[in-house]
Coordinates of C-alpha atoms and ligand atoms in Angstrom, one line a residue:
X970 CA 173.8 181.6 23.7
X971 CA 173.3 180.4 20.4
X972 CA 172.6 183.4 18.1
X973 CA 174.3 186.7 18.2
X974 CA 170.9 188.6 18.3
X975 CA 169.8 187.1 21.9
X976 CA 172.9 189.0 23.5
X977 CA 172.9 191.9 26.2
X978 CA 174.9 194.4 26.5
X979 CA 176.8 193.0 28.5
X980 CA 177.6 189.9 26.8
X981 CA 177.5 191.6 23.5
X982 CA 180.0 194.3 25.0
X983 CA 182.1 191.4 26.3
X984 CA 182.6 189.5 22.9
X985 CA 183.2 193.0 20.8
X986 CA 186.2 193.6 23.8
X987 CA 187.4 190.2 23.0
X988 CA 187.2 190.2 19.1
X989 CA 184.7 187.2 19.1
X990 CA 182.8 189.6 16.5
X991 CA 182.4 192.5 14.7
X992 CA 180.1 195.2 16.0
X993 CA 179.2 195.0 11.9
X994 CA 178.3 191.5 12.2
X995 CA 176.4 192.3 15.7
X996 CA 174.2 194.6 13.6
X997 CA 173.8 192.5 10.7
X998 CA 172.9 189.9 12.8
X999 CA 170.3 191.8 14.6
X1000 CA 168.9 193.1 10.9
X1001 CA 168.6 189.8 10.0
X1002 CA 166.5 189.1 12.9
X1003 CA 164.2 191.9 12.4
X1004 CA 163.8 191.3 8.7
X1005 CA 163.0 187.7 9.8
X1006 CA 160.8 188.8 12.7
X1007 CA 159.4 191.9 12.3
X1008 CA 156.7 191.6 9.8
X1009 CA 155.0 188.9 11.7
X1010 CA 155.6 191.3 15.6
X1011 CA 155.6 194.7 14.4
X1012 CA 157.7 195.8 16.8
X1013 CA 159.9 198.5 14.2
X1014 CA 158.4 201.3 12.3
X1015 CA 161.5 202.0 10.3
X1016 CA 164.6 200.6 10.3
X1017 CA 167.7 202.4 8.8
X1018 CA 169.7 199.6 7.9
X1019 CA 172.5 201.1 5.7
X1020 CA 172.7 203.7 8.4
X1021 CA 173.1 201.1 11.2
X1022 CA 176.1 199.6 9.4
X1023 CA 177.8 203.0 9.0
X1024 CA 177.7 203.2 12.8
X1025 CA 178.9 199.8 13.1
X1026 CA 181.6 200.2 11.1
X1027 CA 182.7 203.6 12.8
X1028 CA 182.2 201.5 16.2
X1029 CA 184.8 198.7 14.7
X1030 CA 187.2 201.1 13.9
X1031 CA 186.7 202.9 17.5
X1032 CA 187.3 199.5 18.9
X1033 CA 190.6 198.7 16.5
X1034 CA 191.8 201.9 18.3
X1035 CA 191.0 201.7 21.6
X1036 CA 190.5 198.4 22.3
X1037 CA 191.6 197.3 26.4
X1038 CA 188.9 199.0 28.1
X1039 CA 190.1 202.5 27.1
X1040 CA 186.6 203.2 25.6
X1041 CA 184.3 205.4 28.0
X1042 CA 181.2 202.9 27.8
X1043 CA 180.5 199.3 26.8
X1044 CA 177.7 200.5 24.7
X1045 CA 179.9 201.1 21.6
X1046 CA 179.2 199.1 19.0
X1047 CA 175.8 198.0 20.6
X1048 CA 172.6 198.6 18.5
X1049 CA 169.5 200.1 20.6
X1050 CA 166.1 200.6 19.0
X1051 CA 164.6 203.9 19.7
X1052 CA 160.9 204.7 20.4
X1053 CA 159.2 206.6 18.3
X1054 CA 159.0 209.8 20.1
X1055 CA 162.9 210.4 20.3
X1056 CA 164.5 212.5 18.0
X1057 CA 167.4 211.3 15.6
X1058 CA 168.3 213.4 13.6
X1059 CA 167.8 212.6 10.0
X1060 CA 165.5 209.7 11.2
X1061 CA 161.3 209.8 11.2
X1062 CA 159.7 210.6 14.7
X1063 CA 156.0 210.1 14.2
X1064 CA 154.9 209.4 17.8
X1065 CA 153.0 206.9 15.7
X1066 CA 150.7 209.5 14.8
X1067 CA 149.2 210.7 11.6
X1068 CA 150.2 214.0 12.4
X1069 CA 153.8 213.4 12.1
X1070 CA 153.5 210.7 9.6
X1071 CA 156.6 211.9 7.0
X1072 CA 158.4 214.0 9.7
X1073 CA 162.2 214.0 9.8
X1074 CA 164.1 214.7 13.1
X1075 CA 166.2 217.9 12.0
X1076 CA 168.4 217.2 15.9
X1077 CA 169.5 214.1 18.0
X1078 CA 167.6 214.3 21.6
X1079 CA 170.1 214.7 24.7
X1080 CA 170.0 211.1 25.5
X1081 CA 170.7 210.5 21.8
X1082 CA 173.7 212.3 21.8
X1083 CA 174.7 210.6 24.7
X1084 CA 173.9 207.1 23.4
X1085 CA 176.5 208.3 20.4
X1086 CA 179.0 209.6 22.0
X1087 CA 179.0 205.9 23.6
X1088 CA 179.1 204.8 20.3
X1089 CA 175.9 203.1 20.1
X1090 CA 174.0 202.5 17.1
X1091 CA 170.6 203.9 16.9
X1092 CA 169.0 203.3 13.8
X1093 CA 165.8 201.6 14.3
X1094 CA 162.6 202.9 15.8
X1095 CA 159.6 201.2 17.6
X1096 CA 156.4 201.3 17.6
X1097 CA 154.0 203.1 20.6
X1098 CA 150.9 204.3 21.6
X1099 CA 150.0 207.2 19.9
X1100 CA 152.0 210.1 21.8
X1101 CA 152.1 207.7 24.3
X1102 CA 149.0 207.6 25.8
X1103 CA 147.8 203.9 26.5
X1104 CA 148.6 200.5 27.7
X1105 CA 148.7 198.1 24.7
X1106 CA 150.4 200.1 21.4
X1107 CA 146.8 199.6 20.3
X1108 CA 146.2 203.3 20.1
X1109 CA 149.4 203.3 17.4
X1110 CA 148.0 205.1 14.1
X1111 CA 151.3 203.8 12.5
X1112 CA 150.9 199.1 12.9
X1113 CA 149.9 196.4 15.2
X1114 CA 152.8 195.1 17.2
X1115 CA 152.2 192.2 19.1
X1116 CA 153.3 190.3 22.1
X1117 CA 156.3 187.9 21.3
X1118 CA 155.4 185.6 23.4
X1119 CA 152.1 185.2 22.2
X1120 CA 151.1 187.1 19.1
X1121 CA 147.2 186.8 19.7
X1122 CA 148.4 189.3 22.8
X1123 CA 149.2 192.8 23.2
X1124 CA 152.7 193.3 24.3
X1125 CA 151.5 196.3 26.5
X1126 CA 152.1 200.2 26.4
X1127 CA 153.0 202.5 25.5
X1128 CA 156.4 201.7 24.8
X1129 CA 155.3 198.1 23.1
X1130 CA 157.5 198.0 21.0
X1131 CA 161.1 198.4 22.7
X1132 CA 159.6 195.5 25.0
X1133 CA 158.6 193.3 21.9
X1134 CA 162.1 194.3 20.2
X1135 CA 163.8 193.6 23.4
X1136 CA 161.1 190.2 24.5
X1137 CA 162.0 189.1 20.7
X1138 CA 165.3 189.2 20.7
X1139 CA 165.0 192.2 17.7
X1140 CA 168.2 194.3 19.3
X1141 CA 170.4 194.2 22.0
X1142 CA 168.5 196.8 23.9
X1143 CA 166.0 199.3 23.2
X1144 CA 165.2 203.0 24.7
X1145 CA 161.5 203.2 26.4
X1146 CA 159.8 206.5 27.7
X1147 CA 156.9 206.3 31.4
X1148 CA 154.6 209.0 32.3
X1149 CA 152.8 206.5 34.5
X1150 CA 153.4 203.4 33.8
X1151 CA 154.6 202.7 29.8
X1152 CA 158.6 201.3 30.6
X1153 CA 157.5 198.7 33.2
X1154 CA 154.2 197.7 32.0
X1155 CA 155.4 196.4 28.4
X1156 CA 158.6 194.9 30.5
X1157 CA 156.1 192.8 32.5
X1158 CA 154.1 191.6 29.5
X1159 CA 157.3 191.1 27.3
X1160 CA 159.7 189.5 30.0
X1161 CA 162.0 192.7 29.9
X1162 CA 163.6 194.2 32.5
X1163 CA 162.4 198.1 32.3
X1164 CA 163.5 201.2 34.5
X1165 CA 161.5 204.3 35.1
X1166 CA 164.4 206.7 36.4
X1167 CA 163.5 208.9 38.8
X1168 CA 161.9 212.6 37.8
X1169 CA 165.0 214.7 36.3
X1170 CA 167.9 212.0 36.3
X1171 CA 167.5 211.9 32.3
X1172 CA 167.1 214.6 30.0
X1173 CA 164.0 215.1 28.1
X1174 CA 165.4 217.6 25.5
X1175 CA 164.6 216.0 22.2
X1176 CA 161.9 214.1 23.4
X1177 CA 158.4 214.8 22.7
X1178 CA 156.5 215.8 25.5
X1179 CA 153.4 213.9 26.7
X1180 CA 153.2 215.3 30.3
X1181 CA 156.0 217.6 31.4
X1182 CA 155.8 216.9 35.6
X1183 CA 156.4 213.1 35.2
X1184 CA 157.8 211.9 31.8
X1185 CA 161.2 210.0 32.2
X1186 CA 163.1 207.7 29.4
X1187 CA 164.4 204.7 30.6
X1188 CA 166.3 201.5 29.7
X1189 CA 164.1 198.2 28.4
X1190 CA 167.1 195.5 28.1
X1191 CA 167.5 191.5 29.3
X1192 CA 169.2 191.7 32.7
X1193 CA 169.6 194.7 35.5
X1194 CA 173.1 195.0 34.4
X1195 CA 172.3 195.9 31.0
X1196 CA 169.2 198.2 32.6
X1197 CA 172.6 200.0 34.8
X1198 CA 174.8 200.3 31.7
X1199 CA 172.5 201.9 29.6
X1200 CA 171.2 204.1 32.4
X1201 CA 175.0 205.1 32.9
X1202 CA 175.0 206.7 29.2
X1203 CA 171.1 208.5 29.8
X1204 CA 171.7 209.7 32.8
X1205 CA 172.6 213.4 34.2
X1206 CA 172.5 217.1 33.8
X1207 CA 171.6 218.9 30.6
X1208 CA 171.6 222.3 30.4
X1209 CA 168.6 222.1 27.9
X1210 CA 166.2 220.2 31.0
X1211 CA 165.9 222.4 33.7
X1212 CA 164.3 219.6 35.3
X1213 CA 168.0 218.0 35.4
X1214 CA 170.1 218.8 38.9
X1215 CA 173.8 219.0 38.7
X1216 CA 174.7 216.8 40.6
X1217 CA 177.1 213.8 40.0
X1218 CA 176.0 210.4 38.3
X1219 CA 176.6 207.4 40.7
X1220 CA 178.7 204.5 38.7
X1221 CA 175.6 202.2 38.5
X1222 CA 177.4 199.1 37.2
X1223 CA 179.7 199.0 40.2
X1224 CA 177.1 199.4 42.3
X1225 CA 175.8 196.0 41.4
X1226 CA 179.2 194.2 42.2
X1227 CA 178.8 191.7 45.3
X1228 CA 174.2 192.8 45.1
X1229 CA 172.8 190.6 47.9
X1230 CA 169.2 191.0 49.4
X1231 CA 170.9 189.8 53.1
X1232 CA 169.2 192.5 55.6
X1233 CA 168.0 194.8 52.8
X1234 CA 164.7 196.0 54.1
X1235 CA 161.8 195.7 51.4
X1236 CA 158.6 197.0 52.1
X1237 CA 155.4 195.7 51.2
X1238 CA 152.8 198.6 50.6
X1239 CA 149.1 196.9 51.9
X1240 CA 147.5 199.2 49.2
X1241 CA 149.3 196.7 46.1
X1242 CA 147.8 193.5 47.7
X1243 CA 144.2 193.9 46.8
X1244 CA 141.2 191.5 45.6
X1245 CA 140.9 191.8 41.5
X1246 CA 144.3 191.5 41.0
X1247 CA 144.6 188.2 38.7
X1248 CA 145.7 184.9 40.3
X1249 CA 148.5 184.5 38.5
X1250 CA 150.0 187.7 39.4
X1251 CA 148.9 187.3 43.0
X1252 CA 151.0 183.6 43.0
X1253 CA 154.2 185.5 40.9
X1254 CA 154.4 188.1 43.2
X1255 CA 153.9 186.1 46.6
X1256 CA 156.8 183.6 44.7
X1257 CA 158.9 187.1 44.6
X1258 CA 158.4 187.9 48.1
X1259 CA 159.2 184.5 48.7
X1260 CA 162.1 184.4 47.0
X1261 CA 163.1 188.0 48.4
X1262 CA 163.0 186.1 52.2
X1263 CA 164.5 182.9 51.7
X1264 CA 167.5 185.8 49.9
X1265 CA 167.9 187.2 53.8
X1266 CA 165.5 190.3 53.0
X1267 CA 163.5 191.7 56.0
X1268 CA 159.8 192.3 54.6
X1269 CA 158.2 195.0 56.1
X1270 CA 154.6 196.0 56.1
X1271 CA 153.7 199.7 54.7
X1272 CA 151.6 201.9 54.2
X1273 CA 150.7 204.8 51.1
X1274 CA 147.4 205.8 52.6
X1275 CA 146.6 208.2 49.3
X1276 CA 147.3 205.3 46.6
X1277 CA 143.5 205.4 46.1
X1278 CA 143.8 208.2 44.7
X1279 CA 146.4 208.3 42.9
X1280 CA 144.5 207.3 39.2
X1281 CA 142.4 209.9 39.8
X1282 CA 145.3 213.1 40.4
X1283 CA 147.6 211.1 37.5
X1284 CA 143.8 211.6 35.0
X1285 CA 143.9 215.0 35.7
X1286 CA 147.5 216.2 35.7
X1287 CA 148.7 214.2 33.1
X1288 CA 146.1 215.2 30.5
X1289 CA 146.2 219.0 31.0
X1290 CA 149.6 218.8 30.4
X1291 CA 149.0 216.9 27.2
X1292 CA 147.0 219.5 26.4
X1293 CA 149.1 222.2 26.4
X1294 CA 152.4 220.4 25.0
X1295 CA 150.2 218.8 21.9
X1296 CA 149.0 222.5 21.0
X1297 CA 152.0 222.5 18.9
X1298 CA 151.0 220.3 16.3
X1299 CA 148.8 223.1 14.9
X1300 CA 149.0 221.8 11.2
X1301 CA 151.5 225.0 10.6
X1302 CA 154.7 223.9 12.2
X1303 CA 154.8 220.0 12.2
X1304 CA 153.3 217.1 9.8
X1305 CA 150.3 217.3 9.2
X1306 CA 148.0 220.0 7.1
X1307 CA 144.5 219.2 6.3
X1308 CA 143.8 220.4 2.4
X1309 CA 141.0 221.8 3.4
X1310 CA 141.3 224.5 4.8
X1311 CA 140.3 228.4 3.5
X1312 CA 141.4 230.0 6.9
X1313 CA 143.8 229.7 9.7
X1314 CA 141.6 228.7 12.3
X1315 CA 140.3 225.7 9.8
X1316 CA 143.6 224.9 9.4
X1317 CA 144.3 224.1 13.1
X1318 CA 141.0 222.6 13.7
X1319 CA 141.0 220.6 10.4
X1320 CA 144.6 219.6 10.7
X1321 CA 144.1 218.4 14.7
X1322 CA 140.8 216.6 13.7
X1323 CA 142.3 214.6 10.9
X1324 CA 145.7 214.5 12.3
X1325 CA 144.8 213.3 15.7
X1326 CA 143.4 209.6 17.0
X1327 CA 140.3 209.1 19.7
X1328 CA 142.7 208.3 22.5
X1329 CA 144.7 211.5 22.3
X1330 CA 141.6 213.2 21.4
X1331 CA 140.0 212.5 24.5
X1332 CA 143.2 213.5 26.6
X1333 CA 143.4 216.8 24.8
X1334 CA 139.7 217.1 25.7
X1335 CA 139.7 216.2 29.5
X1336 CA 142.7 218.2 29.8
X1337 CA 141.1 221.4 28.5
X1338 CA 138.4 220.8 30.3
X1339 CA 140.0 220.4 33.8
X1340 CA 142.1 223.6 33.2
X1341 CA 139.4 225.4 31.4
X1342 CA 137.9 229.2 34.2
X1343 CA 135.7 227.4 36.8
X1344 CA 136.9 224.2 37.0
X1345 CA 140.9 224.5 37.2
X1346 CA 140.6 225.0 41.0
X1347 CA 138.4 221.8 42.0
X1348 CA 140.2 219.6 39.3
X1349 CA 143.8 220.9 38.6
X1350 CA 144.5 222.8 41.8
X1351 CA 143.0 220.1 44.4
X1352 CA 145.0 217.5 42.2
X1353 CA 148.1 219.2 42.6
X1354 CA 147.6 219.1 46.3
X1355 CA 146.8 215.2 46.5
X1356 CA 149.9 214.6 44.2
X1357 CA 152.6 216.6 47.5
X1358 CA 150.2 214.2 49.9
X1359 CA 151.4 210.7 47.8
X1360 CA 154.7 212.2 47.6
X1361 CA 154.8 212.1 51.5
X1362 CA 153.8 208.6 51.8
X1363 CA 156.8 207.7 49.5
X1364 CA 158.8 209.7 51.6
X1365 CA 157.9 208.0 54.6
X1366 CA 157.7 204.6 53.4
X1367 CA 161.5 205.1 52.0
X1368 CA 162.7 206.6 55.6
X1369 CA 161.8 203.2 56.8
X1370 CA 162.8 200.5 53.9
X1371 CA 165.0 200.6 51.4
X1372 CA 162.7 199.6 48.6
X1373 CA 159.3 198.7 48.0
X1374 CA 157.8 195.3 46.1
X1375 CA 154.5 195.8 44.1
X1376 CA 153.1 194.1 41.3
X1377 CA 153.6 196.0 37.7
X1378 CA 150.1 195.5 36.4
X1379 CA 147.2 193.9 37.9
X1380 CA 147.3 191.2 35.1
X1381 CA 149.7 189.5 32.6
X1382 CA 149.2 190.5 28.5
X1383 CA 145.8 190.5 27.6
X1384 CA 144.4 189.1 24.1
X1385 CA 144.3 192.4 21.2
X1386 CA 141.3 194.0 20.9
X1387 CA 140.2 192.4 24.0
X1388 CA 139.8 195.7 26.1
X1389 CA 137.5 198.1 24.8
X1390 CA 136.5 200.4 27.8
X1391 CA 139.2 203.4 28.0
X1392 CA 138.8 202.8 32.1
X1393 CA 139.1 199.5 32.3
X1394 CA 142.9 200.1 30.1
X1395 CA 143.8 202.9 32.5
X1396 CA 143.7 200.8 35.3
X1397 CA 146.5 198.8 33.8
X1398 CA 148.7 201.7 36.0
X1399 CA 147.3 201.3 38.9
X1400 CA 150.6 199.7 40.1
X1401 CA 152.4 201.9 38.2
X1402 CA 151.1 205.6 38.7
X1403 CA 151.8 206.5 42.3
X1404 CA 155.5 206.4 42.1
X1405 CA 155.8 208.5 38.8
X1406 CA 153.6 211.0 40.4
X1407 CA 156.0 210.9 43.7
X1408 CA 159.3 210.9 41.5
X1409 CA 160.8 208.1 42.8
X1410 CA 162.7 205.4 40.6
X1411 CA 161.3 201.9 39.9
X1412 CA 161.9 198.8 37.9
X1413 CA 160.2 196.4 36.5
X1414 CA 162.1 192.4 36.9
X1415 CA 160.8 189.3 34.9
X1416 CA 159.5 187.0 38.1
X1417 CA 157.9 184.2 36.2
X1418 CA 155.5 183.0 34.0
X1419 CA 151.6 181.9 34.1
X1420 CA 150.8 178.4 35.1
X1421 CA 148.5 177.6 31.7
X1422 CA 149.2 180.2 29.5
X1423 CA 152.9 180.8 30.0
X1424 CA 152.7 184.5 29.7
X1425 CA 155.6 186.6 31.2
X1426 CA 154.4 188.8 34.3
X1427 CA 157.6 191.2 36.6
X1428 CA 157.5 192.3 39.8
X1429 CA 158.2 196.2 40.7
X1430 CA 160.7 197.3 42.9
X1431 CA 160.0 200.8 43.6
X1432 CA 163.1 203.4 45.0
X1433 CA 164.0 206.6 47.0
X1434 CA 164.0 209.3 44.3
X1435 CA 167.7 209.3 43.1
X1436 CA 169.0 206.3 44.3
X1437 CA 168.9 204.1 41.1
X1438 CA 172.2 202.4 43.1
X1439 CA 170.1 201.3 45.2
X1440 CA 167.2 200.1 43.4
X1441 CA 169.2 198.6 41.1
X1442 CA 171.2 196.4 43.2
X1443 CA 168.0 195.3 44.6
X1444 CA 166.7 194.2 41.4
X1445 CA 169.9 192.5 40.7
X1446 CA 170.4 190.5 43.9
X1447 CA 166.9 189.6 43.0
X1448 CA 167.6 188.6 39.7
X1449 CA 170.2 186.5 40.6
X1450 CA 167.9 184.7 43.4
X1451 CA 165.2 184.3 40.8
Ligands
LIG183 N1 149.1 204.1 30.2 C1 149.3 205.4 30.8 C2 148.6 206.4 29.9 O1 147.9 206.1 29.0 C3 150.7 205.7 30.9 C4 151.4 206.0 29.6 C5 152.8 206.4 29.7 O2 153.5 206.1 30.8 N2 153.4 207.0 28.7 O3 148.7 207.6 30.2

């Protein structure tokens, strides 16, 4: 480890306990990096530098004081870049949209005040698909970030850039959000490791809401340990998420101690093996397997009968709830206003129009549509209803195997600009979808590169709703047999 910018959180932790450095020159270091880096990857928006050495400092003295382990997490001192939808308080949250462009987070987010109350330093933010919607941070209104490891390349989506600032070495560790897909795709793309935490384990307060029944935020970081640490300070109840249970946190990084795959039972869902998915990522994720068998795994052969349809219930539910948590941004209360408008219903129409881009445009549109009299029943309702039957297949599969391996995307980074068709991006989460719709927890683990164009690709391990343990130690036996 050469530079102090590569580090973990673990390692990073590790040489702060030690007094190896300063969590002051940690940050400097990383600002360094990013004023280096960023203007050719785009992974920041903003960057609040003089900010990010007030909380270093504070973390320095926190660490003079209590220095011996007596501090609660090994994320003080440790700077995490934030995507662009999570409040900070005194800090932009744009969504990278032109609606918010100029807005300034009056609150921290739950997992915000968590991450500083661990002492963590969250002063930059990165770049995202408009309100989250797509698959390559191509649908940002705010920059172009690009893939790290090859910058003609998307680094995916939505959460591009916590994978590029994570892939690039550009922080220590970065904060991600998935609806259906936009922690572990980026991680694929961007050699990241990226968690979706199951449905309710992290508070949403603070964050801005894309679709209410299955967004999550999860760690993006450079090993599973760092993915359990930082899941450690996101995780559990809030009494501002009803979606949140009460019910205790398991100690994630001691789950990992002694991780082996010997006689763990890994399912293998038929419906992920298909034709179309690319070569590469057929080879990577045969190699996985591989590797998961020659670790003492038993492989097992499943089935999720309704995977077919999952795309199709995810297109519907997750655009009518767009639809009605975007009707906020009326042009009255957030960002935006259009200057021409004589009355209030100009306003909102004018302020949306201008405000809004296609992608999110189109969501607010098919979800209207498939909640509007008539059709709520045969699209909404009967999607609902599909959703409980994908749910049971997960349920089934998990009372048989203790986790599932999938590939993350059906193909490795693609060039910018290269996908057009709004389809053809969506199906980007075909991997991805089904177990956000289910609830259930999954991860996304580097596995490899391509043969000829050395582009990162992961492998998913998909878990039992609430046992990140579990999953976790999975991905880290894994990991350690890769
Ligand atoms: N790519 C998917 C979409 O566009 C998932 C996005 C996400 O997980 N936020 O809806």
């Amino acid at each position: 480890m050469s530079e102090l910018y590569e580090l973990g959180i673990e390692g990073a932790a590790e040489g702060l306990a030690k007094g190896e450095f300063s969590s002051v020159e940690l940050t400097q270091a990383v600002i360094d990096r990013v004023r280096a880096e960023n203007p050719r990857i785009g992974a920041y928006l903003t960057f609040d530098e003089e900010g990010a050495l007030a909380a270093a400092k504070a973390a320095d003295e926190a660490i003079a004081n209590g220095r011996a382990g007596a501090w609660p997490s090994r994320l003080l001192g440790i700077p995490v870049a934030i995507k662009d939808l999570i409040n900070v308080k005194g800090q932009p949250c744009t969504c990278a949209s032109k609606i918010l462009k100029g807005y300034v987070s009056p609150y921290d987010a739950t997992v915000i005040k968590n991450l500083k109350a661990a002492g963590a330093v969250c002063a930059g933010r990165v770049n995202m698909d408009e309100f989250a919607m797509g698959s390559s941070t191509e649908n940002s209104a705010l920059g172009r970030t690009v893939n790290p490891y090859d910058v003609t390349r998307v680094p995916g989506g939505s959460s591009g850039g916590s994978a590029a600032a994570v892939g690039g070495n550009m922080c220590i560790a970065a904060l991600g959000t998935d609806t259906g897909g936009s922690i572990r795709q980026p991680a694929s793309f961007c050699n990241c490791v990226g968690l979706k935490p199951s449905y309710g384990r992290v508070s949403r307060f603070g964050v801005t809401a894309f679709a209410s029944s299955l967004d999550q935020v999860g760690p993006m970081t450079k090993s599973v340990t760092d993915a359990a640490l930082l899941l450690q300070a996101l995780a559990g109840h809030d009494e501002m998420d009803g979606t949140t249970p009460d019910e205790p946190v398991p100690d994630y990084a001691a789950a990992l101690a002694g991780a082996s795959l010997k006689g763990v039972k890994i399912g293998l869902p038929k419906e992920y093996f298909i034709d179309g998915l690319d070569p590469e990522v057929k080879r990577l994720t045969d190699a996985a397997v591989a590797k998961c068998a020659a670790a003492g795994a038993e492989l097992v052969e499943v089935s999720l009968p309704h995977t077919e349809y999952a795309m199709a219930v995810y297109y519907i539910v997750a655009p009518a709830e767009a639809s009605a948590n975007l009707a906020r941004f009326d042009g009255v209360r957030y960002g935006h206003r259009s200057a021409r408008s004589d009355d209030v219903f100009n306003l909102y129409a004018r302020s949306r129009a201008e405000g809004f881009g296609p992608e999110v445009k189109r969501r607010i549109i098919m979800g209207t549509y498939v909640l509007s009299s008539g059709y709520y029943d045969a699209y909404y309702g009967r999607a609902l209803k599909v959703r409980t039957l994908i749910r049971r297949d997960f349920e089934e599969a998990f009372a048989k195997v203790d986790a599932l391996l999938t590939p993350v995307a059906p193909t490795p980074a693609f060039k910018i600009g290269e996908v057009q068709d709004p389809l053809t991006m969506y199906l980007n989460d075909l991997f991805t979808i089904p177990s956000s719709l289910a609830g259930n927890c999954a991860i996304s683990v580097p596995a490899g590169f391509t043969a000829d164009t050395h582009l990162p690709v992961g492998v998913q391990f998909i878990g039992d709703a609430y046992r990140e343990d579990r999953l976790l130690r999975v991905a880290k036996a894994f990991e350690g047999a890769s």
